[in-house]
Every structure is written in C-alpha cells, then in structure tokens.
Tab-separated table of C-alpha atoms in Angstrom:
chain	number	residue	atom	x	y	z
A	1	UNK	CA	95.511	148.984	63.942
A	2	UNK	CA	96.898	150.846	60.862
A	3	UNK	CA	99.353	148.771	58.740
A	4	UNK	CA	102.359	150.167	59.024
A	5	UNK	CA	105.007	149.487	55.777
A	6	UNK	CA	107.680	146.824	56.806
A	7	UNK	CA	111.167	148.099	55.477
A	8	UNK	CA	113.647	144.725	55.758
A	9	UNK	CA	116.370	145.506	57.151
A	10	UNK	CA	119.963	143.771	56.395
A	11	UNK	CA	120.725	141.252	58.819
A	12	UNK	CA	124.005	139.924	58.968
A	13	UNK	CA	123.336	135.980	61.341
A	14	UNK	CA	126.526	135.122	63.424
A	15	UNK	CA	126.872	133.931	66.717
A	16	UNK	CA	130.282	135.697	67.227
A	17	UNK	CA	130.541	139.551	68.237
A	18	UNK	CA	133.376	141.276	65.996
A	19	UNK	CA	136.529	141.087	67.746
A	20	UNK	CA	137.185	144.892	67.086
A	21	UNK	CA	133.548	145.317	68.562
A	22	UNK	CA	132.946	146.383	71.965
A	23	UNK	CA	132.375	143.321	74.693
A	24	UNK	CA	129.350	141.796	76.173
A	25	UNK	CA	128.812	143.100	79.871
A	26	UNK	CA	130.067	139.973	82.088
A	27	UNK	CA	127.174	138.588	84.275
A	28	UNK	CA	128.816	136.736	87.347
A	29	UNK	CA	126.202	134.768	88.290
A	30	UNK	CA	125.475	134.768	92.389
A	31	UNK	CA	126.944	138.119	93.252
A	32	UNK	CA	124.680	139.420	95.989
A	33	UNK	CA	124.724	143.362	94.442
A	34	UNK	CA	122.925	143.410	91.064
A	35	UNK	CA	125.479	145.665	90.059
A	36	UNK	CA	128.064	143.147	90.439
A	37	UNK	CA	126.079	140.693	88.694
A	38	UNK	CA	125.716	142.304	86.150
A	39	UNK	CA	122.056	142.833	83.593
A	40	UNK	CA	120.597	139.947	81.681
A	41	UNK	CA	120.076	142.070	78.354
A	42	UNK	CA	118.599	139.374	75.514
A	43	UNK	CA	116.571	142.328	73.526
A	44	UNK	CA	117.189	142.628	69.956
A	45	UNK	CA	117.556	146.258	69.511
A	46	UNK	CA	121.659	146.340	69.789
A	47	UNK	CA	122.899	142.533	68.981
A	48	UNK	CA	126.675	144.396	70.525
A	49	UNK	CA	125.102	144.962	73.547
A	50	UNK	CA	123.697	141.242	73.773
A	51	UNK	CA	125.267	138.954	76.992
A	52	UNK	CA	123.245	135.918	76.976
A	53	UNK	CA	122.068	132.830	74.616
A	54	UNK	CA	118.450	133.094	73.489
A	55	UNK	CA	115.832	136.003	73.924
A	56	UNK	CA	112.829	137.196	75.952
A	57	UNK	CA	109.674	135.670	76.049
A	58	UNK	CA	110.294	132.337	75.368
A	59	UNK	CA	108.396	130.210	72.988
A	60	UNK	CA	106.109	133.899	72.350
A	61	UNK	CA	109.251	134.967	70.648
A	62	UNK	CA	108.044	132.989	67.511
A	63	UNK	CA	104.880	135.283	67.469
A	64	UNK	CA	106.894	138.369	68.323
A	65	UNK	CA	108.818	137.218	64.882
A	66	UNK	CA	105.540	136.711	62.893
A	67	UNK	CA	104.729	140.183	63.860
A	68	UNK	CA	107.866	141.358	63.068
A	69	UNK	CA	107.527	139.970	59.660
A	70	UNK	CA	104.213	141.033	59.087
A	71	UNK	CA	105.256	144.830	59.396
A	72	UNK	CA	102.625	145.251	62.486
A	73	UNK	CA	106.182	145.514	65.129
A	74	UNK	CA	108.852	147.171	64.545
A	75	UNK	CA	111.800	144.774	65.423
A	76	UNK	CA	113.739	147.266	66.868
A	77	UNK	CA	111.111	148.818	69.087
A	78	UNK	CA	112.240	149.452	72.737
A	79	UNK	CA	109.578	148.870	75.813
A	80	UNK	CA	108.270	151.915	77.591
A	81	UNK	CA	108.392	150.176	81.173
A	82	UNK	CA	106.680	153.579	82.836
A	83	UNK	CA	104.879	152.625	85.570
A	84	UNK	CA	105.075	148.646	85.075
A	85	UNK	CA	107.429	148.356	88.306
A	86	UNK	CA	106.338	145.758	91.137
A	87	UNK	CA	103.525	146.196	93.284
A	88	UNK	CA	104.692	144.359	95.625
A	89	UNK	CA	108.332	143.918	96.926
A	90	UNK	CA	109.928	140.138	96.771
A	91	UNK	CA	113.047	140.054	98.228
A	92	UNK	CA	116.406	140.391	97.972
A	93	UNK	CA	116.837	137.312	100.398
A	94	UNK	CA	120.295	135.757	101.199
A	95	UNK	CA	119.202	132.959	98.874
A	96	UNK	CA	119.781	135.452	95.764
A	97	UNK	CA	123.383	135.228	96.296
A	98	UNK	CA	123.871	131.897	96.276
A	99	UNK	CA	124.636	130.298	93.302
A	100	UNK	CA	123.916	127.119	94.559
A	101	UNK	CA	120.403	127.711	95.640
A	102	UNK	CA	118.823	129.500	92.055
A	103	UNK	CA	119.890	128.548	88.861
A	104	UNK	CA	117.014	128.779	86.624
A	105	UNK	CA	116.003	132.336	86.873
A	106	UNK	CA	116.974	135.624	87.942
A	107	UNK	CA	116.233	136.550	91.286
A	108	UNK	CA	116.612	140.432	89.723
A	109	UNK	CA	114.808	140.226	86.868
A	110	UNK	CA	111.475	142.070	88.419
A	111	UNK	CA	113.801	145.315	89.692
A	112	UNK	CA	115.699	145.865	86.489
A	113	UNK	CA	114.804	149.539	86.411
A	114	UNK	CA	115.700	150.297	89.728
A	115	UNK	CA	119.248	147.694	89.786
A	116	UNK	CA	120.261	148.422	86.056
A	117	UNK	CA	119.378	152.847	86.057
A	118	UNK	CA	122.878	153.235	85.161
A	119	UNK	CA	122.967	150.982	82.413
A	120	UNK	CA	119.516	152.102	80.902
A	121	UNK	CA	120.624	155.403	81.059
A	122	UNK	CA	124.124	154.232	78.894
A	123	UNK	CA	121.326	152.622	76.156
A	124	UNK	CA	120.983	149.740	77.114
A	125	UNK	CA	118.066	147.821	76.545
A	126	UNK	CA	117.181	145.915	79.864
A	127	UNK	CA	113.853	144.176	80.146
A	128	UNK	CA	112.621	142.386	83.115
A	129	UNK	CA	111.758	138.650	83.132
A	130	UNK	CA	109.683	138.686	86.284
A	131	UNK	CA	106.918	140.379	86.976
A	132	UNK	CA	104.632	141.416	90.021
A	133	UNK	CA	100.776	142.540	90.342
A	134	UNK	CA	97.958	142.000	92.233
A	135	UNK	CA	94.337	140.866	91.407
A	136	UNK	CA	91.241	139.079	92.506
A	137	UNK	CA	90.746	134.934	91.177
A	138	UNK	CA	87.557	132.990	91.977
A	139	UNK	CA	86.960	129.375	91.578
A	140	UNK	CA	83.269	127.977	92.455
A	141	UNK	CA	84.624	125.309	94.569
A	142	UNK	CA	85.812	127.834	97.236
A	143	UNK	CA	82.273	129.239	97.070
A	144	UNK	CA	81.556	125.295	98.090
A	145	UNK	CA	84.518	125.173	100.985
A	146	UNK	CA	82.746	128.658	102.977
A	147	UNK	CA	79.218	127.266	102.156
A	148	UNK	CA	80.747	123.520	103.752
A	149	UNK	CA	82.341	125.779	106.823
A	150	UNK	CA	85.695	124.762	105.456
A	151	UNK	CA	86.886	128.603	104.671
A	152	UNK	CA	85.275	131.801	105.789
A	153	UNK	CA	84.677	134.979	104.752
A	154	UNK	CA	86.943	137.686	106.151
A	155	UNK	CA	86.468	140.415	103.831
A	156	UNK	CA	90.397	140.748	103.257
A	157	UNK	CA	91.828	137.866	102.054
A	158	UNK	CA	88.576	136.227	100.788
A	159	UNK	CA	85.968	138.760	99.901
A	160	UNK	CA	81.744	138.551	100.599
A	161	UNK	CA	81.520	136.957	96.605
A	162	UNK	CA	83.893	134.414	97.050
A	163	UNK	CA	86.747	137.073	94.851
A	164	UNK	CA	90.084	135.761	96.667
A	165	UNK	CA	92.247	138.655	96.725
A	166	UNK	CA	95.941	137.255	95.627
A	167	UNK	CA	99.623	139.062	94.762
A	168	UNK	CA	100.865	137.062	91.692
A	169	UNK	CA	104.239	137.083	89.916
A	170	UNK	CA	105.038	135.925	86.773
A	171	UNK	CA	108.346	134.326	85.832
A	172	UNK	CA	110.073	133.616	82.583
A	173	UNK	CA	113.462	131.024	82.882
A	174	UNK	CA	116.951	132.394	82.888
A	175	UNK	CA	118.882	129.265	83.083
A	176	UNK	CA	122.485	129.650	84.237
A	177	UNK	CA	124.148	126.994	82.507
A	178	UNK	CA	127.291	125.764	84.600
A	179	UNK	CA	124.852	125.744	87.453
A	180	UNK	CA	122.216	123.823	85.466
A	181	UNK	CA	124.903	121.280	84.475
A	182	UNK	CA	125.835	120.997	88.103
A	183	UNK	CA	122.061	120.445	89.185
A	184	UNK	CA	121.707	117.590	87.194
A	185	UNK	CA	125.340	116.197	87.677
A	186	UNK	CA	126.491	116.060	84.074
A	187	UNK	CA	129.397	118.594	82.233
A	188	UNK	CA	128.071	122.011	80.542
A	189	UNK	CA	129.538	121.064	77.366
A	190	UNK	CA	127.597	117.539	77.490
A	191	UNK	CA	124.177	119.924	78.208
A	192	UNK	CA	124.956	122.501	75.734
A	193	UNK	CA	125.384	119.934	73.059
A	194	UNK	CA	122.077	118.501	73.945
A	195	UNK	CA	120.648	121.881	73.880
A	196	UNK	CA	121.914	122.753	70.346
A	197	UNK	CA	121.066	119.238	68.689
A	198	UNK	CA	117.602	118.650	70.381
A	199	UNK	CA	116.455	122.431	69.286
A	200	UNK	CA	117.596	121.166	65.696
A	201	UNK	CA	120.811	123.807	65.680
A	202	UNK	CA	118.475	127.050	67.198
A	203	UNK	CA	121.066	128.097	68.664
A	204	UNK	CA	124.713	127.823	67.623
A	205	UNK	CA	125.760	130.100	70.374
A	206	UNK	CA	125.559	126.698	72.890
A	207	UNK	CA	128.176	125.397	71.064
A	208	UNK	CA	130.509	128.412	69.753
A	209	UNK	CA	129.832	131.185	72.582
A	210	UNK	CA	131.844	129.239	75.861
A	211	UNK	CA	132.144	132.804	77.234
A	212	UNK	CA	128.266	133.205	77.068
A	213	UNK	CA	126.929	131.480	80.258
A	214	UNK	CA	123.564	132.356	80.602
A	215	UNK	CA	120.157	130.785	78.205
A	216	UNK	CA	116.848	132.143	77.651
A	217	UNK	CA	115.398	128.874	76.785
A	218	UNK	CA	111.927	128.842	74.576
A	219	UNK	CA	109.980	127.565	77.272
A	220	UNK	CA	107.301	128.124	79.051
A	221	UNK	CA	107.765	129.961	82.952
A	222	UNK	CA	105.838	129.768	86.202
A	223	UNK	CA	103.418	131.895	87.629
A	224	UNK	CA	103.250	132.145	91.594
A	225	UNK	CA	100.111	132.716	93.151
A	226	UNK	CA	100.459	134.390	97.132
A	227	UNK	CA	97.776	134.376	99.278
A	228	UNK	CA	98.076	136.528	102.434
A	229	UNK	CA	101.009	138.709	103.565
A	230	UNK	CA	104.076	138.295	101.221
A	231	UNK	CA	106.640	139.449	103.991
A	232	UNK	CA	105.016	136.299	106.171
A	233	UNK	CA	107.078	133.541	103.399
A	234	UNK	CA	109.951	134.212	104.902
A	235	UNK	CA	109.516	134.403	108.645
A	236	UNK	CA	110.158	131.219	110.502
A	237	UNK	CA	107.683	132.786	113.104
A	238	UNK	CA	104.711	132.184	110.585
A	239	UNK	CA	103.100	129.095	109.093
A	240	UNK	CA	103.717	128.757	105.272
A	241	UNK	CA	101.833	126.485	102.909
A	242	UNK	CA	102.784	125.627	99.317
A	243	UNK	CA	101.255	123.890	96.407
A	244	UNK	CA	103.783	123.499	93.361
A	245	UNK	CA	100.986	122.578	90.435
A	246	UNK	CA	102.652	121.453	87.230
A	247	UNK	CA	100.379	122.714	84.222
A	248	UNK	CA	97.507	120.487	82.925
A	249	UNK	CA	95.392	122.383	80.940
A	250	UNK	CA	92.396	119.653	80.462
A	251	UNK	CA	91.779	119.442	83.967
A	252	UNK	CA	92.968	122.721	85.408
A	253	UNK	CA	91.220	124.510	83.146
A	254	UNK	CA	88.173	122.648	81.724
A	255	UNK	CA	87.654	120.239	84.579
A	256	UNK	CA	88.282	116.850	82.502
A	257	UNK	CA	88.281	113.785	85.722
A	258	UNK	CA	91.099	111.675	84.148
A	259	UNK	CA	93.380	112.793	86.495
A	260	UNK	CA	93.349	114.640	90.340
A	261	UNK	CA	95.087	118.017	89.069
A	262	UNK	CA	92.056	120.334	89.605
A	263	UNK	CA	90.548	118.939	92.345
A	264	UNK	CA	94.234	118.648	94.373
A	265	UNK	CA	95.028	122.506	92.624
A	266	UNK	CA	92.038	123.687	94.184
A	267	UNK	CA	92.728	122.070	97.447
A	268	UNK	CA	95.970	123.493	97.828
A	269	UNK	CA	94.023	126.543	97.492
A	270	UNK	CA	91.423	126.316	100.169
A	271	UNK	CA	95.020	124.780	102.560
A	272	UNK	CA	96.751	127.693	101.439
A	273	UNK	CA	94.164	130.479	102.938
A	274	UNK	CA	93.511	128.717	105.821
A	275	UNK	CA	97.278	128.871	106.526
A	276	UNK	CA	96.548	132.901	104.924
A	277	UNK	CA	93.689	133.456	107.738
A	278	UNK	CA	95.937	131.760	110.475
A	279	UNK	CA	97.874	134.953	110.050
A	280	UNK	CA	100.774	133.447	107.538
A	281	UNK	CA	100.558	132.847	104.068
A	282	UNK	CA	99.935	130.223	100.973
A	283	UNK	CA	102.067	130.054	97.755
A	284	UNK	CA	101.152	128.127	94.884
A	285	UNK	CA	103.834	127.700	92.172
A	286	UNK	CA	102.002	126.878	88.881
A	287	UNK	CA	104.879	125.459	86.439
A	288	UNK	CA	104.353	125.258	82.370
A	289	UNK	CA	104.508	121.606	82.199
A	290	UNK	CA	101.947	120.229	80.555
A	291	UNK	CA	101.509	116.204	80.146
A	292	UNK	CA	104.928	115.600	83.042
A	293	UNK	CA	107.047	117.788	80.352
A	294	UNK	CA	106.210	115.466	77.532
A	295	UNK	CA	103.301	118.023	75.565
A	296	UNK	CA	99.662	117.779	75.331
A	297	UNK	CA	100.097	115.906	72.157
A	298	UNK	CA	102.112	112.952	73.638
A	299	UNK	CA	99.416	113.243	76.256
A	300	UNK	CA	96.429	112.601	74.539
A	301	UNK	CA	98.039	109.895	72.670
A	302	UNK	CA	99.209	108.483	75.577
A	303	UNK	CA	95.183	108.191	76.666
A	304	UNK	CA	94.665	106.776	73.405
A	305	UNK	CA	96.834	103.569	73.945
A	306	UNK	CA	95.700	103.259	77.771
A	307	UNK	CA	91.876	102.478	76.616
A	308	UNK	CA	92.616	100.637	74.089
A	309	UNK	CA	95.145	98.320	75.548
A	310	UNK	CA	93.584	94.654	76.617
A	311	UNK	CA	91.998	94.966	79.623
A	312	UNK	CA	91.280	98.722	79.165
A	313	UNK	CA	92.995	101.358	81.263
A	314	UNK	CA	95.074	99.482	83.995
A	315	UNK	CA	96.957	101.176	86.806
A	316	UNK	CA	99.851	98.788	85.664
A	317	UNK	CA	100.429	99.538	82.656
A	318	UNK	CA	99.744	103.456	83.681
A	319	UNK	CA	103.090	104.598	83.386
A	320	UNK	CA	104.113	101.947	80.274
A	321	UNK	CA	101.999	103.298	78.157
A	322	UNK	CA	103.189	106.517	78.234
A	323	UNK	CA	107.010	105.177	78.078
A	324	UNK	CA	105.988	103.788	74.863
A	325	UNK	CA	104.934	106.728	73.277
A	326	UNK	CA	107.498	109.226	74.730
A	327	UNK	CA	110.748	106.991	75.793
A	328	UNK	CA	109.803	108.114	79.199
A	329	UNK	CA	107.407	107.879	81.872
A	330	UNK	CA	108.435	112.092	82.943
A	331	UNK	CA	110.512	114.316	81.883
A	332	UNK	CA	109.741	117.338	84.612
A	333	UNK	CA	112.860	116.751	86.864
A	334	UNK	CA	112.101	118.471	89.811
A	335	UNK	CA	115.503	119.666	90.193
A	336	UNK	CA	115.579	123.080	89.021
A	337	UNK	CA	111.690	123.561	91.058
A	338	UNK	CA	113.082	124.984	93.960
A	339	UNK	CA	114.377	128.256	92.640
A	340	UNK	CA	111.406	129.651	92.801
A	341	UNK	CA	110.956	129.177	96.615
A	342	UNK	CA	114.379	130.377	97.036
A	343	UNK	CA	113.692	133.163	95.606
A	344	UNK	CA	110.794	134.334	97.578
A	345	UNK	CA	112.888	133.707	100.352
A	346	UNK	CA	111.647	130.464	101.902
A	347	UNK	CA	113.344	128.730	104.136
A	348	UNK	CA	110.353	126.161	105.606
A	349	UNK	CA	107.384	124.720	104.624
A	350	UNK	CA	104.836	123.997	107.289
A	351	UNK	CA	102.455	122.331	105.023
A	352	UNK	CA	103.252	121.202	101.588
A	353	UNK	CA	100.259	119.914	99.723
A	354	UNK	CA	101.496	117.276	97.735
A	355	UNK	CA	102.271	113.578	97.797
A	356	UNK	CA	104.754	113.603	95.216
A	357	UNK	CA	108.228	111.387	96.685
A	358	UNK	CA	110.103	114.026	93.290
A	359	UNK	CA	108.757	117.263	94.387
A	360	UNK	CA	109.447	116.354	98.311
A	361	UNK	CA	112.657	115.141	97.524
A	362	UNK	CA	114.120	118.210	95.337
A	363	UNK	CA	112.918	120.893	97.923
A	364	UNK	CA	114.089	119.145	100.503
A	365	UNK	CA	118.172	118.091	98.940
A	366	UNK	CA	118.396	122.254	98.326
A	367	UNK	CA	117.631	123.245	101.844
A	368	UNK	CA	114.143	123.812	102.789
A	369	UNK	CA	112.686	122.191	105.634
A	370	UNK	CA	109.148	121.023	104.973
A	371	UNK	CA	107.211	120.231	108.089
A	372	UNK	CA	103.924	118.302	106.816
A	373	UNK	CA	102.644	116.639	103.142
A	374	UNK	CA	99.130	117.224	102.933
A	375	UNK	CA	97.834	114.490	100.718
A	376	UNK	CA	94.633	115.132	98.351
A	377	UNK	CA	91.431	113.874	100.289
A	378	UNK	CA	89.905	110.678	99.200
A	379	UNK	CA	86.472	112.238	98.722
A	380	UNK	CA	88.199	114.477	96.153
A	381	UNK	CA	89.479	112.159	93.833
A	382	UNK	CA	87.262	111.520	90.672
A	383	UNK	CA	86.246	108.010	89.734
A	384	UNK	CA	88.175	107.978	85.952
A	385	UNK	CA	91.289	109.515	88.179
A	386	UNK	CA	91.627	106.074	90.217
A	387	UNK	CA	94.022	104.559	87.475
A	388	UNK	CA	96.284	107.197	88.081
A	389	UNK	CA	96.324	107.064	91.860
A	390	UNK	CA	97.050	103.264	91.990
A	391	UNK	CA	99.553	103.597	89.568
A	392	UNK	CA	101.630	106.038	91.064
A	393	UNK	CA	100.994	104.167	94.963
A	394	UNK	CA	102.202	100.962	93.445
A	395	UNK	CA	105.505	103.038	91.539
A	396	UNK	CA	106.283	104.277	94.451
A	397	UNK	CA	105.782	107.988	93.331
A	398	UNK	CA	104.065	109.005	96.372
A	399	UNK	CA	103.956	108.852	100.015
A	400	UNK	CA	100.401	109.101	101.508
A	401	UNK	CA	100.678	110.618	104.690
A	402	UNK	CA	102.700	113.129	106.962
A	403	UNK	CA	106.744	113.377	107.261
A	404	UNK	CA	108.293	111.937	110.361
A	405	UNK	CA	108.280	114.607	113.009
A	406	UNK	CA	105.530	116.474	111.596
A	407	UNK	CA	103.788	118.773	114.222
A	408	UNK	CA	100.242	119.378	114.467
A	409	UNK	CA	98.238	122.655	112.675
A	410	UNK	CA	97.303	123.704	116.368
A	411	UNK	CA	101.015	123.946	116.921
A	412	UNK	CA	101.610	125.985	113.882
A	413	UNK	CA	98.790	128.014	114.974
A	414	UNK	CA	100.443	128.345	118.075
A	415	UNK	CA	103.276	129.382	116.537
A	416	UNK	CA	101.840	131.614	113.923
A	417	UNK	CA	101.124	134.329	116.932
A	418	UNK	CA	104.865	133.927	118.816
C-alpha cells in the first residue's frame, strides 16, 4: 500500500455541540419503527451530526486511530457499504420494541441502509453495528461425534467432510444507558460516573452530555453462530437449542484442559445440530469475555497463585484465589446476556446447554422460557478441569441436571413436526 501524506487537521476536543449549531437527531430508544427511533450515527466524519457517547468498533477504534495517525486512513473517510447488506434476514420481532427486553445493542443496527435511506441520502454517515453472513466452520471433534454415530451426515446442514454449514452474525454493543442503569438496579448518573472514572476520564460526555443517552463502549461484542433454519428460532412449533459460550481463548482456541470451555463449546455444538437435523435450529452466542470479564492477564495470574498455594490447586480455594487478584470472583453479570436472544426473536429454549445457576437465571427473569439444561457429559471433562468443576458444585454456581417440568427430546421431536 502506497503511503499516502498525512495532512493534520485542526481539531477543536469538546464534548458540547455549539449551541448555535444544528442538534443531534433524538434516538428514542424502543420505538418499534426505526424511523421513530431514530439512527445510531457514532462516525467521525461530521462531529454535528454525532447522537451518541463513544464510536464504532470498540476497543479496534485505538487501531483505527494509529492508522489515522500514521497517514495510511484518512480520518474522515466514509464506508462504501455496496453490497455488504445481510444475507440473511433477523427479525424485526416484537421484542425490538421493547425497551425492557434489549438494552445493550441495537436490534437495527444490521438494516441501517434500508431503515436510515433517508438520512444517508441527507449526509449522514450511518454505519451498521451488526452484521450477517454465512460460511462453513469445522472442528475435528464433530468429525469424532458422526464417526461415534452421535451426528450424521446430511449433506445440508453438515456436509460429506465434516464442513458444518452455519449463518453467523456479528454484534458490536450499543448500550442504552437509562436502560442499563435499570438492568442492574442502580441510577444512570451513579453508572455514568463509574463509566467516566474507571475509563480514566475517556469520555467526558458521561458526565456533561445528560441529553446523550446512548454509549458505544470499547468493548468487545458477540458473535452468534445459527445452525439450521433461522426463521425456526422463533417458532414455538420448533425445538430450539442454545449455547451462550463466554470467550476463553486458551481453551477455545488452543485446546489448553484447565478448564471445560472447549470440550462443553463443542458439545453445545454437536446438541445444537441435532436439534438443527430434528428440523429446528441451534444458536450459540459466543460473548468477548475472556477470564469471567476480568482479562487474560488477571487470568493467568490467577493460575499462578492456584499452584502455588499450599496444597496446590484446591477446588476451595478456586474462586479465592482469583478474588485476591481481581477483588472479585466474576465480573460477567449475566444481565445484559439476553439481548441477544431477544433479538433473534426467541421466546423458548428447549434445550439450553449449560449448567450455569447466572446464565439460567438472567434468561429466565427477562422472559424466556427454557425447557431443559443440558449439562456437559462426565466423559468430557478433562482431568486438570476437575478443580474447576468441584469448585463451582460446592459454590453453588451450577445445577447438574434438568429444570423441573422438563419434557423429554422425543417430545420435542414430536413437537418439532406439529
């Protein structure tokens, strides 16, 4: 790439429009037309035009400055979206225009082009934050679960090579702040203090912008895996199974048999095309998350102090070890996890494959029915991983086993073909 000559540019830094100035476009949050919402526009190329707190891309925005400084981006350069719209079509369900239900992103941000034309076509510079495509993934161990008789080769949803043929959407957080106060039961102004003090002052707007309700936070998003028919997640006439898989990169990734996250990710999987072949559908929600919200750093140190506490690593000392090093045991309150079902429109679970008391709990309180847990099988859980499992048994943190009035997967079966 040719180096292109980086003119700076005068930048004037405020966090309040000019009163002469035009106004931000107001974004009522929970309207169920998108023009009655209102866009989410966070770009950079007209600050005037600007109606939210932060800016795309979260925590990439830092590179998307380094490039910016470097000459190598123009920072004023505008996306050609031609031909980036969604392959598939996600909603809208009722759910979108609830404010109760999502709070944490926007249900329109994948159909920007076709909710905001007017608006583009004023100059405005609307970007989405979700988007949709399809592609193939293939993990060895479902090469092991057709060659065990466990899944089977239908040439559709899993191909002759083992290529599992999946619809994925990617999702970057729009927080809506009076409804993220709400979620967790405290006042806005206590959360946009936090905010502003624990980013080190990032963003004054938290504190001098009341009128600005809506945060691009530098975060990491979620990424939703769908497996089967995406119209199936929301009809009550077919089975659904979900898997929401908070990030670990050491086991997900390169396989590392501390913990059960790859081996229970992977089983969620293989329960999610079954429930795919049945004639329904399988969701996993993969959440950036790493090391329970704490960081991969805290994390390894973390290991550190387990193994070389007296007595080596203990399943009760599991969880005060890692209070020690971070002030506390998690910080991924499940709270704000449902959004992302609501927004694909579910409404019941038939088979959620976790054990997790948090993650059961938090669908559950905002309205989803789930019908089953499907715990991780015993035969799957590593040796070095057994710490982990006893520890969160004896905390309480899971329940091993199915929910009261559970039904049976023949009946779901049943059901799938009603």
């Amino acid at each position: 790439m040719p180096n292109k000559k980086h003119v700076p540019r005068h930048i004037v830094l405020t966090s309040h429009p000019s009163q002469f100035g035009p106004k931000p476009i107001l974004i009522a949050w929970g309207a169920a037309a998108p023009g009655d919402r209102g866009p989410i526009i966070a770009t950079l190329t007209n600050p005037t035009h600007r109606n939210v707190i932060g800016t795309h891309s979260g925590s990439y925005a830092v590179y998307r400055a380094l490039a910016v400084a470097r000459g190598v981006l123009q920072s004023d350069y505008r996306a050609d979206l031609t031909d980036t719209s969604p392959v598939e079509q996600i909603g809208p369900h009722p759910s979108w225009a609830d404010p109760e239900k999502i709070v944490s992103l926007d249900p329109f941000g994948a159909m920007v082009g076709e909710a905001f034309t007017t608006y583009c076509e004023q100059g405005y510079d609307i970007r989405p934050t979700i988007a949709i495509t399809k592609a193939h993934i293939n993990m060895p161990e479902l090469q092991d679960a057709v060659a065990a008789g466990r899944l089977r080769i239908d040439g559709e949803i899993l191909k002759p090579r083992g290529d599992l043929v999946v619809t994925k959407a990617a999702i970057d957080p729009v927080w809506y702040l009076p409804g993220i106060a709400k979620r967790f039961g405290i006042t806005e102004a206590d959360l946009r203090r936090a905010l502003f003090e624990q980013t080190g002052g990032m963003f004054p707007e938290l504190v001098t912008r009341s009128d600005l309700e809506v945060f691009l936070p530098p975060i990491g998003g979620i990424t939703v895996y769908i497996i089967g028919d995406v119209a199936a997640i929301a009809d009550p006439h077919k089975p659904l199974a979900v898997r929401v898989h908070d990030e670990c990169n050491g086991s997900d990734v390169f396989g590392s048999d501390i913990c059960t996250c790859r081996p229970y990710l992977v089983h969620g999987i293989e329960v999610c095309v079954q429930t795919a072949q049945e004639g329904g559908a399988g969701v996993i929600v993969y959440c950036r998350k790493e090391g329970r919200a704490l960081g991969e750093v805290t994390k390894f140190l973390v290991y550190n102090a387990r193994k070389r506490q007296s007595g080596g690593d203990r399943a009760d000392a599991y969880f005060a070890r890692t209070e020690c090093v971070a002030g506390v045991q998690d910080m991924r309150f499940q709270e704000l996890m449902p959004d992302v079902l609501h927004w694909l429109g579910v409404t019941r679970i038939d088979r959620m494959v976790s054990m997790s008391n948090l993650k059961y709990d938090a669908v559950t309180q905002s309205g989803i029915e789930i019908v089953e847990r499907v715990p991780i099988p015993e035969e799957l859980i590593p040796q070095d991983a057994r710490v982990e499992i006893e520890a969160k048994k004896a905390a309480g943190y899971y329940t091993n086993g199915e929910v009261a009035d559970t039904v049976t997967l023949s009946e779901i079966k049943g059901r799938s073909l009603d």
